[in-house]
Amino acid sequence: MSAPAEITSGMFFFLLHPYVAVGNEPFLKAYRGKFTSSALPALKNIQKALDAAGLGSEIKATVPCYLQLPWLFSASI
């Protein structure tokens, strides 16, 4: 089984960036948990599709996260 065209057409990009971002910081406090129940299933589905295409060992799905750690930054900056 060969990889779908949607995946192979972007192969050069994936060689440089072996991660696929799922969501746009879905765990931000500002979202109040709105995306919590859908982020993990989406992540699993994307990784499963990469695995099925034979790319799972080379490309990993990840969820971008903002740590929201204000104590790391000084108020005087």
Coordinates of C-alpha atoms in Angstrom, one line a residue:
M1 CA 0.0 0.0 0.0
S2 CA 1.5 3.4 -1.0
A3 CA 1.1 6.6 0.9
P4 CA -1.7 9.0 -0.1
A5 CA -0.8 11.9 -2.4
E6 CA -1.6 14.4 0.4
I7 CA 1.2 12.9 2.4
T8 CA 3.8 12.3 -0.3
S9 CA 3.4 15.7 -1.9
G10 CA 4.7 17.3 1.2
M11 CA 7.5 14.8 1.8
F12 CA 10.3 17.4 1.5
F13 CA 8.7 19.5 4.2
F14 CA 8.4 16.5 6.5
L15 CA 12.0 15.5 6.0
L16 CA 13.0 18.9 7.4
H17 CA 10.2 18.9 10.1
P18 CA 9.5 15.4 11.4
Y19 CA 6.5 16.5 13.4
V20 CA 2.9 17.3 12.6
A21 CA 1.2 19.8 14.8
V22 CA -2.3 18.8 15.9
G23 CA -4.4 21.8 17.0
N24 CA -3.2 25.3 18.0
E25 CA -2.4 25.1 21.7
P26 CA -5.7 23.5 22.5
F27 CA -5.0 23.3 26.3
L28 CA -4.8 27.1 26.9
K29 CA -6.6 28.2 30.0
A30 CA -8.5 30.8 27.9
Y31 CA -10.3 27.9 26.0
R32 CA -11.7 26.6 29.4
G33 CA -11.3 23.0 28.4
K34 CA -13.3 23.4 25.1
F35 CA -10.8 21.3 23.1
T36 CA -9.6 18.9 25.8
S37 CA -12.0 16.1 24.8
S38 CA -11.1 16.3 21.1
A39 CA -7.3 17.0 21.1
L40 CA -6.2 13.5 22.2
P41 CA -8.5 11.6 19.8
A42 CA -7.3 13.9 16.9
L43 CA -3.7 13.3 17.9
K44 CA -4.2 9.5 17.9
N45 CA -6.0 9.6 14.5
I46 CA -3.2 11.6 12.9
Q47 CA -0.5 9.3 14.2
K48 CA -2.5 6.3 13.2
A49 CA -2.8 7.7 9.6
L50 CA 1.0 8.3 9.6
D51 CA 1.6 4.8 10.8
A52 CA -0.8 3.4 8.1
A53 CA 1.1 5.3 5.5
G54 CA 4.4 3.7 6.7
L55 CA 5.7 7.1 8.0
G56 CA 5.0 6.6 11.7
S57 CA 8.6 5.9 12.7
E58 CA 9.8 9.0 10.8
I59 CA 7.1 11.6 11.5
K60 CA 5.4 12.1 14.9
A61 CA 2.2 13.9 15.7
T62 CA 2.4 16.4 18.5
V63 CA 0.2 19.0 20.3
P64 CA 1.8 22.4 20.6
C65 CA 1.5 23.6 24.2
Y66 CA 2.0 27.0 25.8
L67 CA 3.2 26.4 29.3
Q68 CA 1.7 29.6 30.7
L69 CA 4.4 30.0 33.3
P70 CA 4.4 33.8 34.1
W71 CA 7.0 33.4 36.9
L72 CA 9.6 32.6 34.2
F73 CA 9.4 36.2 33.1
S74 CA 10.4 39.3 35.1
A75 CA 7.8 42.1 35.2
S76 CA 10.6 44.6 34.7
I77 CA 11.4 43.4 31.1

